[in-house]
Amino acid sequence: MKELNLNQKDREWVDSTWQKFCEKMEVSAKRNADNIPYSVTKDGKFDTRGIDEPNWWTNGVWPALMWLMYVGTDNEMYKEIAQNAEDKLDRALEYPEKLSHDVSFLWNISSGVNYRLTGNIKSKRRWSIAAALMAGRYNTEGGFIRAWEAAPTESRAGYTIIDCLMNIPILYRAAKELGEPQYEYIAKHQADKTIEDHLRGDGSVVHIADHDLLDGHVIRTLGGQGYGVGSSWSRGQAWGIYGFMLSYIYTGEEKYLNAAKQIAHYFIASVCDDYLPKCDFRSPKEPVIYDSTAGAIAVCGLIEIARVVPEYEKSLYLNAAMNILKAMEAKFCNWDKEKDGILHFGTELYGEKSTHNIFIIYGDLFFAEALLKLKNVDFLLW
Ligand code: GLY
């Protein structure tokens, strides 16, 4: 891993923010040692969504966050909580019809990390099953990975979503680790198809593309979790930046770095007024709906770009990453230890008011990941 050279002021800011993050997380993790949280309820405590809904797509995030804390602090408590949560994920396999491409979000960053760090064989099995389930979603005729399971009113068999870029790293890793080279071919086909069908000329990305099942051409695009057709859902843009960077990290293929850079330029231009990401960059000015999760994910991608580009390009990406992170820390972070959740003002989707400007667990995950990257901790979660 190429180390980043932060100036002293930024290094101090990163260290003190990480310190605050650790102090609060230690208390919150103890309080939730037997839980799999998703969001924060009205009393300021985490909900139990992961326990109540075993197949919920973010259920791997809590163990992943605990693994990051373990890597960043060496505190065994986090390892135990991560393993405890991982055991609970087995219940999701009882409902295979409810599994989507997020099998990777469930098991790559929980069991996959456990196996990598401890050699745990049970975790290896879980992770291998997840990789096989992921590969099984590939439509060989259309040349794409099906994102979601069927909805009550439509099959969604032709849907690809930009988010899938975060799910294909399990295939790159498993291809090597399990001796299954076809997994890598599938991952690369998906990344290429995402460039073709999701990346617009101006660097923004489409959330959902619906394909013909037999020849893979795009029938229509949908606004998905953003404002509408043709809009630009900020978390989707962020998945694009970090997701293409992960494909670049695993393959070394320049086209993925270039795709990530293109989306990064669009993202930076869209937030440069105050560095606080709105939920959709092409939505009406009012109401103001933020999505801090988009900011945290994008920052992780921007840092990875900054690591690999030539010296003369670096500051564009690193400065943007620092500006977004600092602006979000100042406006969005809650450091009160009596309450759960650190990064406030996340938004699930544009349309439903109740999902706007809330705490979402992956906001904390990517915020922590960004801080560890800036501290040059050599650990890739994905
Ligand atoms: N991958 C689902 C989401 O970003 O909401």
PDB file of C-alpha atoms and ligand atoms in Angstrom, residues 57 102 161 163 225 233 235 239 348 362, ligand 1:
ATOM      1  CA  TRP A  57     -28.628  -6.075   3.370  1.00  0.00           C
ATOM      2  CA  ASP A 102     -25.769  -8.202  -1.031  1.00  0.00           C
ATOM      3  CA  ILE A 161     -27.380  -1.293  -9.836  1.00  0.00           C
ATOM      4  CA  ASP A 163     -23.976  -0.456  -5.788  1.00  0.00           C
ATOM      5  CA  GLN A 225     -33.144   5.706  -4.499  1.00  0.00           C
ATOM      6  CA  TRP A 233     -28.336   9.872  -6.280  1.00  0.00           C
ATOM      7  CA  ARG A 235     -24.676   7.488  -2.622  1.00  0.00           C
ATOM      8  CA  TRP A 239     -20.499   3.613  -4.691  1.00  0.00           C
ATOM      9  CA  GLU A 348     -31.779   5.787   2.830  1.00  0.00           C
ATOM     10  CA  TYR A 362     -22.782   2.183   7.289  1.00  0.00           C
TER      11      TYR A 362
HETATM   12  N1  GLY B   1     -26.980  -0.660  -1.516  1.00  0.00           N
HETATM   13  C1  GLY B   1     -28.172  -0.109  -1.013  1.00  0.00           C
HETATM   14  C2  GLY B   1     -28.047   1.306  -0.643  1.00  0.00           C
HETATM   15  O1  GLY B   1     -27.034   1.941  -0.874  1.00  0.00           O
HETATM   16  O2  GLY B   1     -29.018   1.822  -0.084  1.00  0.00           O
END
